[in-house]
Short mmCIF file of C-alpha atoms in Angstrom, two decimals:
data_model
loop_
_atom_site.label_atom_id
_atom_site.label_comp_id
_atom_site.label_asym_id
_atom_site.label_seq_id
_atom_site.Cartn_x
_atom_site.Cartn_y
_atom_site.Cartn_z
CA UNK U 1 -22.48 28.33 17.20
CA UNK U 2 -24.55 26.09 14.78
CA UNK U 3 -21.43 27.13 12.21
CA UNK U 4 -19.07 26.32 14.21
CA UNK U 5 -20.18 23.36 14.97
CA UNK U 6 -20.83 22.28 11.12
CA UNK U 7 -17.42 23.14 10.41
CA UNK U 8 -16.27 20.64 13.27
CA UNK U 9 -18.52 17.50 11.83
CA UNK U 10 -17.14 18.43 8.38
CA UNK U 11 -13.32 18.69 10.08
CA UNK U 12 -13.96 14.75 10.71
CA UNK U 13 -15.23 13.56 7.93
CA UNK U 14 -12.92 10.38 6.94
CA UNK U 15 -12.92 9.60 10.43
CA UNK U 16 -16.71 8.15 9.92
CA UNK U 17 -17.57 4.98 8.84
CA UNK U 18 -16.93 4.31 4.96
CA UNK U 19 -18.54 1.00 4.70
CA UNK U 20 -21.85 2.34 4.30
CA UNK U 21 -21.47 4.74 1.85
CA UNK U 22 -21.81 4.33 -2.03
CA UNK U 23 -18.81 5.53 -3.96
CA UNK U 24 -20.30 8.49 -6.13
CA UNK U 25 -16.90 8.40 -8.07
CA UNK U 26 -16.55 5.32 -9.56
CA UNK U 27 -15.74 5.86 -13.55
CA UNK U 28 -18.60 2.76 -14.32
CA UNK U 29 -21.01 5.03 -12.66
CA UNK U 30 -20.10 8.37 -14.81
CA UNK U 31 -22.12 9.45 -17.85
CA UNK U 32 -19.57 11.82 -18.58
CA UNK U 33 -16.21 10.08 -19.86
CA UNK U 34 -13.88 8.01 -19.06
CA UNK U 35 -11.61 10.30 -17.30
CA UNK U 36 -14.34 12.33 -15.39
CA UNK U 37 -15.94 10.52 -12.39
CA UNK U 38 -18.27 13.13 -11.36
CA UNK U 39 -19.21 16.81 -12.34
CA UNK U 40 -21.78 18.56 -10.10
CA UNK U 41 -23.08 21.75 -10.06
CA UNK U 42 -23.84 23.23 -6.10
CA UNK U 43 -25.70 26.28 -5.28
CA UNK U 44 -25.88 27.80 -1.87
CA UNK U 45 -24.79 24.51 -0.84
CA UNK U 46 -27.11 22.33 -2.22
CA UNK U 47 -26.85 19.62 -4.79
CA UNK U 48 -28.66 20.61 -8.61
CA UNK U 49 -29.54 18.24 -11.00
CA UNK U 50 -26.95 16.79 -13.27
CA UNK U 51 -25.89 17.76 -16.50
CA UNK U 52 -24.89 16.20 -19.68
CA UNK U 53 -21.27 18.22 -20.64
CA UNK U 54 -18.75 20.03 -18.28
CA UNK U 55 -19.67 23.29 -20.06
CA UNK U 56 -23.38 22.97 -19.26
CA UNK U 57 -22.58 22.64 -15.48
CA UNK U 58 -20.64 25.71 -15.53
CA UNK U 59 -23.23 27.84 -17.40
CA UNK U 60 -25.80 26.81 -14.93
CA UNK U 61 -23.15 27.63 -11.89
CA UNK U 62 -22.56 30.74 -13.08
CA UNK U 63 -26.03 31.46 -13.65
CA UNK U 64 -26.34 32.23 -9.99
CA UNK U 65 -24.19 33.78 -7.19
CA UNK U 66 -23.47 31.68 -5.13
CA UNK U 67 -22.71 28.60 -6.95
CA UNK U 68 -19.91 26.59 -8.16
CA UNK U 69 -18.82 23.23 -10.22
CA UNK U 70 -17.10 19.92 -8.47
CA UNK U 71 -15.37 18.28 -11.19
CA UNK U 72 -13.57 15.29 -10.91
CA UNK U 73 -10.94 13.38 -13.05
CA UNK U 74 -8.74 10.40 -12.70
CA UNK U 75 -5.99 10.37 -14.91
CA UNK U 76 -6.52 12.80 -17.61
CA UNK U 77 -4.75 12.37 -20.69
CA UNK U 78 -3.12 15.60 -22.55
CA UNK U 79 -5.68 15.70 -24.93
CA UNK U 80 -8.55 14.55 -22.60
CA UNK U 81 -7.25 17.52 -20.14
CA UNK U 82 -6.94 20.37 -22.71
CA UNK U 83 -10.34 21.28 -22.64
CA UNK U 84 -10.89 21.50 -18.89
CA UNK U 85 -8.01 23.79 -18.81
CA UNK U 86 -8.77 26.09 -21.52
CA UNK U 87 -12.58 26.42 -19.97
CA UNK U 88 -11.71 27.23 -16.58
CA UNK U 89 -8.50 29.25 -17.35
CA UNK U 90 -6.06 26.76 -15.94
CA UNK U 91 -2.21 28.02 -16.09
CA UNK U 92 -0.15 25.67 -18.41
CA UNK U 93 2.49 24.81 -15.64
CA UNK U 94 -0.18 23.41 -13.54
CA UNK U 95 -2.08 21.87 -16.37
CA UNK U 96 1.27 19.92 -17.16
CA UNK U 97 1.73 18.85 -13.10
CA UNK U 98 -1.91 17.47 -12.80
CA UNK U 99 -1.07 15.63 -16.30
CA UNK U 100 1.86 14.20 -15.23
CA UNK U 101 1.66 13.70 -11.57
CA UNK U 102 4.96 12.75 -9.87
CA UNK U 103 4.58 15.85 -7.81
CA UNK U 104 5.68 16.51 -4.59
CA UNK U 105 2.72 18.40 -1.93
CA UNK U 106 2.74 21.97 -2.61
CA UNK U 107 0.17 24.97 -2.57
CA UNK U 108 0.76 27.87 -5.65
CA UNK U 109 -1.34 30.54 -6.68
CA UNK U 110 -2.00 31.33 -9.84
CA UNK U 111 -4.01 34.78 -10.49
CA UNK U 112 -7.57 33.44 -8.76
CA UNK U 113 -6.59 30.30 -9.33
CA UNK U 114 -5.37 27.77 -6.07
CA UNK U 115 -3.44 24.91 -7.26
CA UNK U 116 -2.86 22.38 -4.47
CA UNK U 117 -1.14 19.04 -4.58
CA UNK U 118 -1.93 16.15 -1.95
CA UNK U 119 -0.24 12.83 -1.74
CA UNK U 120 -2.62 10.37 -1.10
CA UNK U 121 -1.69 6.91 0.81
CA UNK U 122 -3.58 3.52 1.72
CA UNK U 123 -2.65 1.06 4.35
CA UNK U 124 -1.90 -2.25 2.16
CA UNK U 125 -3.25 -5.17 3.94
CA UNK U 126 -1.48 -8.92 4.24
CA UNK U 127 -1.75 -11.66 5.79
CA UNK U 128 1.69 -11.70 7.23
CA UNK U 129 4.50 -9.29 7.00
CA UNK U 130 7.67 -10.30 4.64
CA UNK U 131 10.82 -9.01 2.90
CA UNK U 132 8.56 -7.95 -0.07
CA UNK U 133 5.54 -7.14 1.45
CA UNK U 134 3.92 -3.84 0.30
CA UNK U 135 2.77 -2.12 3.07
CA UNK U 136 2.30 1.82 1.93
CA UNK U 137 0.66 2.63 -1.59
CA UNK U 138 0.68 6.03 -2.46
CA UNK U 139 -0.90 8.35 -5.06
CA UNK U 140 -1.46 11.77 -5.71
CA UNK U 141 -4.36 14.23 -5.68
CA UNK U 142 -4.60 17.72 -7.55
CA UNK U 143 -7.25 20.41 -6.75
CA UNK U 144 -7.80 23.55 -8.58
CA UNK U 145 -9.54 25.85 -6.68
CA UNK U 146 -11.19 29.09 -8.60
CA UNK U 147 -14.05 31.46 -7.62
CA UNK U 148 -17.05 29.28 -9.16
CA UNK U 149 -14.96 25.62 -9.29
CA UNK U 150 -13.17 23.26 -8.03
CA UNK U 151 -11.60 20.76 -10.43
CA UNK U 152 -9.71 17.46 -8.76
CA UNK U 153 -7.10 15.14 -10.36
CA UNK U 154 -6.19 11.74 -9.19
CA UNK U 155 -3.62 9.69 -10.10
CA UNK U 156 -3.29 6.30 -8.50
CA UNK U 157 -5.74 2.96 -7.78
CA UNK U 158 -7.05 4.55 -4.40
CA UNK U 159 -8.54 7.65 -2.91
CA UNK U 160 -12.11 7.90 -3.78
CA UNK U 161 -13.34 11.57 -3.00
CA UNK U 162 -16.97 9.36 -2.80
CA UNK U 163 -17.18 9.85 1.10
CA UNK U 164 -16.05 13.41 1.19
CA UNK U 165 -18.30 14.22 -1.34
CA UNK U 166 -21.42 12.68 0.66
CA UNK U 167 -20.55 13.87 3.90
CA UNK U 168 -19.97 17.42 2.46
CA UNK U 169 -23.67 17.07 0.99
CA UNK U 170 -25.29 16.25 4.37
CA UNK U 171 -23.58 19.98 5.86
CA UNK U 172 -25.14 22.71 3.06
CA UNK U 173 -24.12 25.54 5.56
CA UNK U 174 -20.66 24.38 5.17
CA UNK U 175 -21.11 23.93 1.28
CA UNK U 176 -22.50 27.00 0.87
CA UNK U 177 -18.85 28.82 1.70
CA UNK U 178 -17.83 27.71 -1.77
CA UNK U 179 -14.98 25.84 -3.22
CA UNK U 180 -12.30 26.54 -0.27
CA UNK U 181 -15.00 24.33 2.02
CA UNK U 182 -14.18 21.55 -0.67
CA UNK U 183 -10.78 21.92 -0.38
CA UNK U 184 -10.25 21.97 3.44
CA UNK U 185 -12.84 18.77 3.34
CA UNK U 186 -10.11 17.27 0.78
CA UNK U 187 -7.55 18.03 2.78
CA UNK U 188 -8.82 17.08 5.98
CA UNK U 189 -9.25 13.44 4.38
CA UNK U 190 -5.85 13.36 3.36
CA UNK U 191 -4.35 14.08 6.30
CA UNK U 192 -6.79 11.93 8.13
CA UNK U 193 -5.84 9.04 5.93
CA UNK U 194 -1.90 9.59 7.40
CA UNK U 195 -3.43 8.94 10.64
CA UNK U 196 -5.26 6.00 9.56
CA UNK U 197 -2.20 4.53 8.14
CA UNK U 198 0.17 5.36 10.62
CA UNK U 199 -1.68 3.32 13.30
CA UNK U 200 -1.93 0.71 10.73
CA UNK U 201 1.94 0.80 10.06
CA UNK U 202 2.55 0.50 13.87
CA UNK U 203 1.04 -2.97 14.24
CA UNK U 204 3.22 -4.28 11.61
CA UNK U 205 6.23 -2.70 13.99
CA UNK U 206 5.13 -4.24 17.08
CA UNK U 207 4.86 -7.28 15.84
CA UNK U 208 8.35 -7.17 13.85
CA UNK U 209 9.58 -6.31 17.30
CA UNK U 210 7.92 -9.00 19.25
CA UNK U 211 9.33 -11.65 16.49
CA UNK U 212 12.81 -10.00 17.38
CA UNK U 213 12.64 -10.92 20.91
CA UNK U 214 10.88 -14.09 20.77
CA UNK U 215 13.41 -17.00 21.29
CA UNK U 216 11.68 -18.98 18.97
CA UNK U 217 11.48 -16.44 15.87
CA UNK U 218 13.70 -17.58 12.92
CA UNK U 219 16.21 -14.67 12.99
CA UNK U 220 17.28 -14.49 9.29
CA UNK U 221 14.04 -13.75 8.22
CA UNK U 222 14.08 -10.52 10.61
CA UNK U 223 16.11 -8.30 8.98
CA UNK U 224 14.79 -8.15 5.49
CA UNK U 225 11.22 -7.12 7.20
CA UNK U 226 12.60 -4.91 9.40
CA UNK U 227 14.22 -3.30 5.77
CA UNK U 228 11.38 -3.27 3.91
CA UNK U 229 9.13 -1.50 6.64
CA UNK U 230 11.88 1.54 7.07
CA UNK U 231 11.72 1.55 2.86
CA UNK U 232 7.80 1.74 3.61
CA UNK U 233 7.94 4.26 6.31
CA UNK U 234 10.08 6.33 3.90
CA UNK U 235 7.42 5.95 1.13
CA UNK U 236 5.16 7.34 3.71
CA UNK U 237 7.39 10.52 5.32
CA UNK U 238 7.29 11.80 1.54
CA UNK U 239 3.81 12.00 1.26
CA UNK U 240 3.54 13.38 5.19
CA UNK U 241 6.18 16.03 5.85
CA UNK U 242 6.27 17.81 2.58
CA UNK U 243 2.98 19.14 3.61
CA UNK U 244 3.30 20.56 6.25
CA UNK U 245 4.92 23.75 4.77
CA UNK U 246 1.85 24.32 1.75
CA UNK U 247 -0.34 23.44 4.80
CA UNK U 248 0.89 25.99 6.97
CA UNK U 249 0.73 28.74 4.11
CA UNK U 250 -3.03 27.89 3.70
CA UNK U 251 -3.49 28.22 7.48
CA UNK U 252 -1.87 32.31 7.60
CA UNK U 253 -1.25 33.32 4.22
CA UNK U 254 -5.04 35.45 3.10
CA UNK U 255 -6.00 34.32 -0.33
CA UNK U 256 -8.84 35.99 -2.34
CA UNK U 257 -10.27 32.21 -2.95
CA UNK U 258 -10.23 30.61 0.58
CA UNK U 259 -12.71 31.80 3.18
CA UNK U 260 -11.50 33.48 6.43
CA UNK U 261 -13.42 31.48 8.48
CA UNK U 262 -12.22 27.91 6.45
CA UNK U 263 -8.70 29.29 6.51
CA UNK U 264 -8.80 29.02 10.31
CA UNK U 265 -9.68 25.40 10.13
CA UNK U 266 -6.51 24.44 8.27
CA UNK U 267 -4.38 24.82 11.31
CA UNK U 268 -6.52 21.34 12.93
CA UNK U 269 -5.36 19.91 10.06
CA UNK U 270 -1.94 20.92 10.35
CA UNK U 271 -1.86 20.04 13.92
CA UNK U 272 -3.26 16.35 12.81
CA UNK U 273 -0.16 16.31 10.33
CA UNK U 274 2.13 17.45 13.27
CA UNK U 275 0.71 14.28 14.77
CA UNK U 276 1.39 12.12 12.39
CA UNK U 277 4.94 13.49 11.12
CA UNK U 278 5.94 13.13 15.49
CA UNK U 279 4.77 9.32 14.72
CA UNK U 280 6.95 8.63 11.72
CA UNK U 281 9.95 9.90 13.45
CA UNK U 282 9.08 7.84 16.11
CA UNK U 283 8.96 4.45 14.05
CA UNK U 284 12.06 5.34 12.20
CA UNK U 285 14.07 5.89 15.62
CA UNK U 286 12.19 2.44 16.63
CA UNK U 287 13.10 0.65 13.44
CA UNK U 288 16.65 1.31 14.15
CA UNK U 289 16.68 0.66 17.53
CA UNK U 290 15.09 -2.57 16.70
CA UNK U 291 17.13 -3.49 13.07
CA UNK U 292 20.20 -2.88 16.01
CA UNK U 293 18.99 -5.04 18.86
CA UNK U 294 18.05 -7.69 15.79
CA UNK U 295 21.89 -7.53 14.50
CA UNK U 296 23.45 -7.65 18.40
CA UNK U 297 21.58 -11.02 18.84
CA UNK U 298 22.70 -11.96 15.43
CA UNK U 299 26.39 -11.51 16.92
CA UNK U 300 25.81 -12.72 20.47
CA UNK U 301 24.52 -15.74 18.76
CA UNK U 302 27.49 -15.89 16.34
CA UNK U 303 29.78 -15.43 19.33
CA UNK U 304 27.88 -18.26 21.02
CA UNK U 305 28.58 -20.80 17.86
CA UNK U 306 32.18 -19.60 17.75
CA UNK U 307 32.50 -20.52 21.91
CA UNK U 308 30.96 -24.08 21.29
CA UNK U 309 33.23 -24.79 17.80
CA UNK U 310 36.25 -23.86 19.89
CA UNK U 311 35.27 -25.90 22.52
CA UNK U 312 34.65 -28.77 20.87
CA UNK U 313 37.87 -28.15 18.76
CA UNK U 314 39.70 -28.25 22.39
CA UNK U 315 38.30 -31.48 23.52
CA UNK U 316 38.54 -33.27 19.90
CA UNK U 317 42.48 -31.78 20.40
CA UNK U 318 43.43 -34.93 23.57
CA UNK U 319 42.76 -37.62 21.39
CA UNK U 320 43.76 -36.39 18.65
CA UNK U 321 47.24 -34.95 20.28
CA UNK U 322 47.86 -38.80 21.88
CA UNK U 323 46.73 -41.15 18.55
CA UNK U 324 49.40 -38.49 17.00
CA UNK U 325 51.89 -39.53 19.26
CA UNK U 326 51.50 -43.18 19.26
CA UNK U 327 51.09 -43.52 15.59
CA UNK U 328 54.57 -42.47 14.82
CA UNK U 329 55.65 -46.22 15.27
CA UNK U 330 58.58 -45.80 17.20
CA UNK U 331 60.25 -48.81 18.28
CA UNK U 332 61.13 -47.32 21.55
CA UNK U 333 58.10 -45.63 23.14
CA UNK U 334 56.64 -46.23 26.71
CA UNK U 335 54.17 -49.11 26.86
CA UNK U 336 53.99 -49.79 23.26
CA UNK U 337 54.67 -53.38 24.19
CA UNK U 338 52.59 -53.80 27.04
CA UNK U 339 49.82 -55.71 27.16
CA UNK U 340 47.11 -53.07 28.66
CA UNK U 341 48.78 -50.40 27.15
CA UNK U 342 46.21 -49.68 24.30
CA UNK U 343 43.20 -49.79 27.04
CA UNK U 344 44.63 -47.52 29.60
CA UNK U 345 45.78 -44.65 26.32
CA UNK U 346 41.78 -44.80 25.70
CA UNK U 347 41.09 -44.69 28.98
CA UNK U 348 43.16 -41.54 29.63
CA UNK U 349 41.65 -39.92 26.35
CA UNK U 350 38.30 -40.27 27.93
CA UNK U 351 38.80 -38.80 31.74
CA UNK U 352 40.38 -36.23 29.66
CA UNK U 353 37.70 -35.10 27.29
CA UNK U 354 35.69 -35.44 30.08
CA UNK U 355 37.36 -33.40 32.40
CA UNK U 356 37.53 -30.68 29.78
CA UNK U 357 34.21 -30.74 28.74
CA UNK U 358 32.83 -30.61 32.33
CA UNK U 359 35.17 -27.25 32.51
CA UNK U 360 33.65 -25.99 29.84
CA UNK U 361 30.40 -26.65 30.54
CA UNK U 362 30.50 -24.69 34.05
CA UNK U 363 31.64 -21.34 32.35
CA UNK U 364 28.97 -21.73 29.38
CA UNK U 365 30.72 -22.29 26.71
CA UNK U 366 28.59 -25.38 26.03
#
């Protein structure tokens, strides 16, 4: 039961509080490079003292059954990459998509070799929600997962692997099942981060939908933000449901480097995508339902304007119908030579407009 229940506290690991926790990956904090955050050697699931190259930390993991190298990168050049891959037998197809990025989630297998490929994604914040707003930022994660390693690759200005890597060093039971505990961790904080973002992402629609139905919202300004959150939510759907398939295969398909017992915990994960892929359908069908309530009350309110203009018009029409008449200057034409001719015309254009307007007024057209 006491496994069980470590593998549970490590299944919710970004759902504890960050603020805390010191960010082992930051590059200023690395002795090793530029590109490598952190390299750290584990045995039986405990942290070992640090080492001065790559190639001394897997010389000492190797030394022992039982352990295994955590090395991390951001943003590897070619060059700065070639190494890694020729020491821990990397294939050159995945070398070239952790190089590159730009990939979309996917699991392959390659000999002993697990190459998995995460999109990562942070909840921008602002202050208030516009046409241009940025509201999704995305990036991308890489893992290679061997028998005595796990290498990671990220691409992108978030998605520190700090917390996971703490959190994973307070459960050694669960660290001592090797690299596949890593990579369900990883994962687990991926997904996790959906969920975090997705909740996020669903303020900025209620209150987009509140501004549509407030009377007093300025109504041009509505449909660019409604716009630019579907082109957000889209951002985000390609990072979510592409998962779910390389998810799935590392929740049934047995693999030589992933632990039985881990391999059962992928399908939480999966479920928490299922979640989360459920809410972004949701927001899209919301966001159109919304975008086409917006544009109705866009045309109601056109219709409106068009009602008044042609009322007005019809009124403006007496006057302008009798001062037509009378300024033909005929010589013969009723009451042109009477004296209280001119004040009785004016007097009949005014019951008349009002009668009219008072007409149109009780059917709401004004």
């Amino acid at each position: 039961m006491s496994m069980v229940g470590n593998l549970r506290k490590v299944a919710s690991l970004a759902r504890r509080s960050r603020g805390r926790r010191v960010d082992l990956s930051h590059p200023a904090r690395s002795p090793l490079g530029s590109t490598v955050v952190n390299c750290v050697v584990y045995r039986d699931g405990v942290r070992r003292a640090g080492t001065d190259s790559v190639e001394e930390a897997v010389r000492q993991a190797r030394k022992h059954r039982g352990g295994f190298v955590w090395l991390g990168l951001h943003e590897p050049g070619v060059e700065e990459f070639a190494g890694v891959a020729e020491l821990f037998g990397l294939h050159p197809l995945a070398v070239e998509d952790a190089v590159h990025a730009h990939q979309r989630p996917k699991v392959e297998q390659y000999g002993e070799v697990l190459f998995a490929v995460f999109k990562t994604v942070t909840y921008v914040e602002h202050a208030e929600l516009t046409a241009t707003s940025e509201v999704v930022d995305t990036g991308e994660l890489m893992v290679f997962t061997g028998p005595d390693f796990v290498v990671t690759v990220r691409h992108g200005r978030h998605g520190s692997l700090g917390p996971v890597r703490e959190d994973l060093e307070a459960q050694p039971d669960q660290l001592a099942k090797g690299p596949s505990a890593v990579l369900h961790a990883l994962a687990d904080h991926v997904v996790d981060d959906y969920v975090t973002v997705a909740d996020s992402v669903q303020n900025d629609i209620d209150q987009v939908e509140t501004d549509v139905f407030s009377p007093h919202s300025p109504r041009n300004a509505d449909a660019g933000r409604i716009y630019q959150l579907k082109r957000e939510l889209l951002e985000l759907r390609r990072a979510v449901v592409p998962l779910a398939r390389p998810l799935d295969r590392l929740a049934t398909e047995p693999r030589s480097c992933v632990d039985k017992e881990i391999q059962a915990y992928f399908r939480d994960v999966a479920d928490h995508l299922t979640r989360v892929t459920e809410q972004i359908t949701a927001y899209d069908a919301l966001l159109d339902s919304i975008l086409q309530a917006h544009l109705a009350q866009v045309t109601v309110a056109q219709n409106e304007d068009m009602r008044k203009i042609t009322a007005w018009a019809a009124i403006i029409a007496v006057p302008t119908m009798v001062c037509g008449v009378y300024g033909m200057n005929f010589d013969h034409m009723p009451e042109l030579h009477w004296r209280y001719g001119y004040p009785l015309a004016l007097t009949v254009i005014a019951v008349a407009c009002y009668i009219i307007h008072r007409g149109f007024k009780r059917n709401g057209w004004l």
